[in-house]
Coordinates of C-alpha atoms in Angstrom, one line a residue:
M1 CA 108.0 105.1 100.7
P2 CA 109.4 101.7 99.7
S3 CA 112.7 102.5 98.0
T4 CA 113.6 102.9 94.4
I5 CA 114.1 99.3 93.3
T6 CA 110.9 97.8 95.2
H7 CA 108.9 100.4 93.3
D8 CA 110.4 99.4 90.0
Y9 CA 109.5 95.9 90.6
H10 CA 106.1 96.6 91.9
F11 CA 105.3 98.6 88.7
K12 CA 106.1 95.3 86.7
D13 CA 104.3 93.0 89.1
T14 CA 101.1 95.2 89.0
Y15 CA 101.0 94.5 85.2
E16 CA 100.3 90.7 86.0
Y17 CA 97.0 91.7 87.6
S18 CA 95.8 94.2 85.0
F19 CA 92.8 93.6 82.8
T20 CA 93.2 91.8 79.5
S21 CA 92.1 94.8 77.6
F22 CA 94.9 96.8 79.3
K23 CA 97.7 94.4 78.3
K24 CA 96.2 94.5 74.7
T25 CA 96.8 98.4 74.7
F26 CA 100.1 98.1 76.6
P27 CA 102.3 95.1 75.6
Q28 CA 104.5 93.9 78.4
E29 CA 107.8 94.9 76.8
F30 CA 106.5 98.3 76.1
Y31 CA 105.0 98.7 79.5
D32 CA 108.3 97.6 81.3
Q33 CA 110.2 100.2 79.2
H34 CA 108.3 102.9 81.2
S35 CA 109.1 101.5 84.7
V36 CA 110.9 104.7 85.7
Y37 CA 107.5 106.2 85.9
A38 CA 107.0 104.0 89.0
Q39 CA 109.1 106.4 91.1
G40 CA 106.0 108.8 91.3
H41 CA 106.5 111.6 93.6
D42 CA 109.8 110.1 94.9
A43 CA 111.4 111.1 91.6
L44 CA 111.6 114.7 93.1
F45 CA 114.0 113.4 95.7
F46 CA 116.4 112.9 92.6
S47 CA 115.9 116.3 91.2
E48 CA 119.0 118.6 91.2
F49 CA 120.3 116.8 94.3
W50 CA 123.7 118.6 93.8
K51 CA 122.0 121.8 94.6
L52 CA 121.1 121.7 98.4
H53 CA 118.4 124.5 98.3
E54 CA 116.7 123.0 95.4
F55 CA 117.1 119.5 96.8
N56 CA 115.3 120.6 100.0
K57 CA 112.5 122.5 98.0
K58 CA 111.8 119.5 95.8
S59 CA 112.0 117.1 98.9
N60 CA 109.3 119.1 100.6
Q61 CA 107.2 119.3 97.5
A62 CA 107.5 115.4 97.3
I63 CA 106.4 115.0 100.8
Y64 CA 103.4 117.5 100.2
L65 CA 102.2 115.4 97.3
Q66 CA 102.1 112.1 99.4
D67 CA 99.3 113.6 101.5
H68 CA 97.4 116.1 99.4
K69 CA 94.9 116.0 96.6
F70 CA 95.9 112.6 95.0
Q71 CA 92.4 112.0 93.6
D72 CA 92.1 115.6 92.3
F73 CA 95.4 115.2 90.5
C74 CA 94.6 111.9 88.9
I75 CA 91.1 113.2 87.8
E76 CA 92.7 116.5 86.3
F77 CA 95.4 114.6 84.5
S78 CA 92.8 112.0 83.2
N79 CA 90.5 114.7 82.1
L80 CA 93.3 116.3 80.2
L81 CA 94.3 113.1 78.4
A82 CA 90.6 112.6 77.4
N83 CA 90.0 116.2 76.3
Q84 CA 93.1 117.4 74.6
N85 CA 93.5 114.5 72.0
H86 CA 96.2 112.9 74.1
K87 CA 94.3 109.6 74.9
N88 CA 96.2 107.7 72.4
S89 CA 99.6 108.9 73.9
K90 CA 100.6 105.6 75.7
S91 CA 103.5 107.0 77.2
L92 CA 101.7 109.9 78.8
K93 CA 99.2 107.5 80.1
L94 CA 101.8 105.2 81.7
L95 CA 103.3 108.3 83.4
L96 CA 99.9 108.8 85.2
Y97 CA 99.6 105.1 85.9
G98 CA 103.0 104.8 87.1
Y99 CA 102.4 107.6 89.6
I100 CA 99.2 105.9 90.7
I101 CA 100.9 102.6 91.3
H102 CA 103.7 104.2 93.2
H103 CA 101.1 106.0 95.4
I104 CA 99.0 103.0 96.1
L105 CA 102.0 100.9 97.1
D106 CA 103.0 103.5 99.6
S107 CA 99.5 103.8 100.9
Y108 CA 99.4 100.1 101.7
T109 CA 103.0 99.6 103.1
H110 CA 103.8 103.0 104.6
P111 CA 101.4 102.6 107.7
Y112 CA 103.3 99.3 108.4
I113 CA 106.9 100.7 107.9
I114 CA 106.1 104.1 109.9
Y115 CA 104.6 101.8 112.8
E116 CA 107.7 99.8 113.0
T117 CA 110.4 102.4 112.5
E118 CA 109.3 105.8 113.5
T119 CA 110.7 105.8 117.2
S120 CA 113.7 103.9 116.2
G121 CA 114.5 106.3 113.2
L122 CA 115.1 103.2 110.8
H123 CA 112.7 104.1 108.2
S124 CA 115.1 104.6 105.4
L125 CA 117.5 101.8 106.4
V126 CA 114.5 99.4 106.5
E127 CA 113.3 100.5 102.9
S128 CA 116.9 100.0 101.7
Y129 CA 117.1 96.6 103.1
I130 CA 113.8 95.6 101.5
D131 CA 115.5 96.7 98.2
K132 CA 118.3 94.5 98.9
Y133 CA 115.9 91.6 99.6
M134 CA 113.9 92.2 96.5
I135 CA 117.2 92.4 94.4
E136 CA 118.5 89.1 95.7
Q137 CA 115.1 87.2 95.4
R138 CA 114.4 88.4 91.8
E139 CA 117.8 88.6 90.3
R140 CA 119.5 85.7 92.4
T141 CA 122.6 87.9 92.8
N142 CA 124.5 89.7 95.4
S143 CA 122.7 93.0 95.9
N144 CA 126.1 94.6 97.0
T145 CA 127.4 94.4 93.4
Y146 CA 124.3 94.5 91.4
S147 CA 124.3 97.4 89.0
V148 CA 121.1 99.0 90.2
H149 CA 121.7 102.1 88.0
K150 CA 121.3 99.8 85.0
L151 CA 117.9 98.2 86.1
I152 CA 115.8 101.3 85.5
P153 CA 115.3 102.5 82.0
K154 CA 115.6 106.1 81.0
P155 CA 112.2 107.8 80.6
P156 CA 111.0 108.0 77.0
I157 CA 111.1 111.5 75.3
L158 CA 107.8 113.3 75.4
T159 CA 106.8 116.0 73.1
K160 CA 106.4 119.8 74.1
N161 CA 102.6 119.3 74.0
E162 CA 102.7 116.3 76.4
I163 CA 105.0 118.0 79.0
E164 CA 102.6 121.1 78.8
L165 CA 99.8 118.6 79.9
I166 CA 101.7 117.5 82.8
N167 CA 102.5 121.1 83.6
K168 CA 98.8 122.1 83.6
A169 CA 97.8 118.9 85.6
F170 CA 100.1 120.0 88.4
Y171 CA 99.3 123.6 88.1
Q172 CA 95.6 123.2 88.1
T173 CA 95.9 120.9 91.2
Y174 CA 98.6 122.3 93.2
N175 CA 99.4 125.6 91.7
F176 CA 102.9 124.3 91.0
D177 CA 104.3 126.3 88.1
N178 CA 106.1 124.5 85.3
F179 CA 106.2 121.4 87.5
G180 CA 105.7 118.9 84.7
T181 CA 109.2 120.1 83.3
T182 CA 110.6 119.6 86.8
Y183 CA 109.1 116.1 87.2
I184 CA 110.4 114.9 83.9
N185 CA 113.9 116.3 84.6
A186 CA 113.9 114.5 88.1
L187 CA 112.9 111.2 86.2
N188 CA 115.8 111.7 83.9
Q189 CA 118.2 111.9 87.0
V190 CA 117.1 108.7 88.7
N191 CA 119.8 106.5 87.1
L192 CA 122.6 109.1 87.9
F193 CA 121.6 109.3 91.3
L194 CA 121.6 105.4 91.7
G195 CA 125.0 105.1 90.1
L196 CA 126.7 108.0 92.2
F197 CA 125.2 107.4 95.5
R198 CA 123.7 103.8 95.8
Y199 CA 125.9 101.5 93.6
D200 CA 128.7 100.6 96.0
P201 CA 130.4 97.3 95.1
T202 CA 133.5 98.0 97.2
G203 CA 131.6 99.3 100.2
I204 CA 133.8 102.5 100.1
K205 CA 130.5 104.8 99.9
N206 CA 129.1 103.0 103.0
I207 CA 132.2 103.8 105.0
V208 CA 132.2 107.3 103.9
Y209 CA 128.4 107.5 104.5
S210 CA 128.9 106.1 108.1
L211 CA 131.7 108.5 109.0
I212 CA 129.4 111.4 107.9
D213 CA 126.7 110.2 110.1
K214 CA 128.9 109.9 113.1
T215 CA 130.0 113.6 112.8
N216 CA 126.4 114.7 113.2
L217 CA 127.3 117.8 111.2
T218 CA 124.0 117.5 109.4
S219 CA 120.6 116.1 110.4
L220 CA 120.6 114.2 107.2
K221 CA 121.6 110.6 107.5
F222 CA 123.5 108.8 104.6
S223 CA 124.1 105.3 105.5
F224 CA 120.9 104.0 104.1
L225 CA 122.1 105.0 100.5
S226 CA 124.5 102.2 100.3
Y227 CA 123.2 98.7 99.7
N228 CA 126.6 97.6 101.1
H229 CA 125.5 98.6 104.6
N230 CA 125.3 96.1 107.4
Y231 CA 121.6 95.1 107.5
Q232 CA 122.0 92.2 110.1
N233 CA 118.6 91.4 111.7
F234 CA 116.7 93.5 109.4
E235 CA 114.7 90.5 108.0
Q236 CA 112.4 91.0 111.0
Y237 CA 110.8 94.0 109.2
L238 CA 109.5 91.6 106.5
N239 CA 107.1 90.5 109.3
E240 CA 106.9 86.9 108.0
E241 CA 106.0 86.0 111.6
H242 CA 102.8 88.1 111.1
R243 CA 103.1 90.2 114.2
F244 CA 100.3 92.6 115.1
W245 CA 100.7 96.2 113.9
Y246 CA 98.5 99.2 113.9
N247 CA 98.0 102.1 111.4
P248 CA 99.9 104.8 113.3
S249 CA 97.6 107.6 112.2
D250 CA 94.2 106.0 113.1
P251 CA 92.7 108.3 115.6
N252 CA 91.1 105.5 117.6
A253 CA 93.8 102.9 117.1
N254 CA 91.4 100.5 115.7
I255 CA 93.0 99.7 112.4
C256 CA 95.5 96.7 113.0
S257 CA 96.8 94.0 110.7
T258 CA 99.1 91.0 110.7
N259 CA 100.0 91.2 107.1
S260 CA 103.6 90.9 106.2
F261 CA 105.3 93.4 103.9
L262 CA 105.1 91.1 100.9
E263 CA 101.4 90.5 101.5
L264 CA 100.8 94.2 101.5
Y265 CA 103.0 94.5 98.3
D266 CA 100.8 92.0 96.5
L267 CA 97.6 93.6 97.8
A268 CA 98.7 97.0 96.4
A269 CA 99.6 95.5 93.1
K270 CA 96.1 94.1 92.9
K271 CA 94.4 97.3 93.8
A272 CA 96.8 99.4 91.5
A273 CA 96.0 97.1 88.6
E274 CA 92.4 97.5 89.1
I275 CA 92.6 101.2 89.3
I276 CA 94.7 101.7 86.2
S277 CA 92.7 99.1 84.2
Y278 CA 89.4 100.8 85.0
L279 CA 91.0 104.3 84.5
E280 CA 92.2 103.3 81.1
E281 CA 88.7 102.5 80.1
A282 CA 87.3 105.6 81.7
I283 CA 89.7 107.9 79.8
N284 CA 88.9 106.3 76.5
D285 CA 85.2 106.8 77.1
K286 CA 85.7 110.3 78.4
A287 CA 84.2 109.6 81.8
T288 CA 83.0 112.4 83.9
S289 CA 84.8 113.6 86.9
E290 CA 82.3 111.9 89.3
E291 CA 82.8 108.7 87.5
L292 CA 86.5 109.0 88.0
K293 CA 86.1 109.5 91.6
I294 CA 84.7 106.0 92.0
I295 CA 87.8 104.6 90.4
V296 CA 90.5 106.5 92.0
P297 CA 90.5 106.8 95.8
N298 CA 91.5 110.0 97.6
V299 CA 94.2 108.1 99.8
S300 CA 97.2 109.3 101.6
A301 CA 100.5 107.7 100.6
I302 CA 101.6 108.3 104.2
H303 CA 98.9 106.7 106.3
G304 CA 96.7 105.0 103.8
L305 CA 93.6 107.0 105.2
E306 CA 91.8 110.0 103.5
C307 CA 94.2 112.7 101.9
D308 CA 94.2 116.1 103.4
L309 CA 93.6 115.3 106.9
E310 CA 97.0 116.2 108.4
L311 CA 96.8 113.1 110.8
P312 CA 99.5 112.9 113.6
Y313 CA 100.9 109.6 114.5
K314 CA 99.0 108.1 117.5
T315 CA 100.3 104.6 117.6
L316 CA 103.8 103.6 117.2
K317 CA 106.0 100.6 118.0
K318 CA 108.1 101.4 121.1
A319 CA 111.9 101.3 120.4
K320 CA 113.9 98.7 122.2

């Protein structure tokens, strides 16, 4: 997964490629106020993070959602919107669209990041570096002192019936009980998590995280949480030199690319904009499930190939 801030920017950038009809329905200011929805299934990593047992449970669920029944979930959610008189609920629609935008960005960029970092163990650090890079490019400020916890707006308040629809979509697809409530609660904790753990203008948190990591008391690593970490030489992971890389899960090692991270980011924005624009029309027209399948690909957020295949990593960059 690209990290929190990158997903927020990507949600906003996707809007630029959406259809004119989509923009008329969702004016940009209103759309941007819902950018917290760009956290998608990653929001679960913020859910009750102070309770270790619950954190582990929700983290495992987030990982499961990355590679299972993506198309089924989007179709179930879309059908509920169309058939339960919620198709005029713009906030509820944007929750679905944000989820899709998140998943599509992961499906385009995760294969590259996994190929580059799986053997070195730098996955989370690389994604945090990309956050830093994006902040400094977009905000023209020092990412170490930038108030990241103020960038992402709080989610809008949904009605009881709207939350029940989300509950139903998750239950019908994954048999996760009362999961819409869990998901909304997680979205409400994003800013708190960013402020407590990632905002680190003095670098004190980075020092503490590094000391914890050196003790090896837990398999969890914490250094990536601080934007004040030393990310020297991490610019190589932007791949601006256009090095060859392979999809790590392709069984035949035939899928390769020279796309940089930013090129993948842009391709994902264009694809996601196409999906949500067509889906908005389809929901309003009460399209059939078969018609919705044509719009929403059943793609994995982990390897960018078909969901539910449980593909192992075959081709990875060797650690130096």
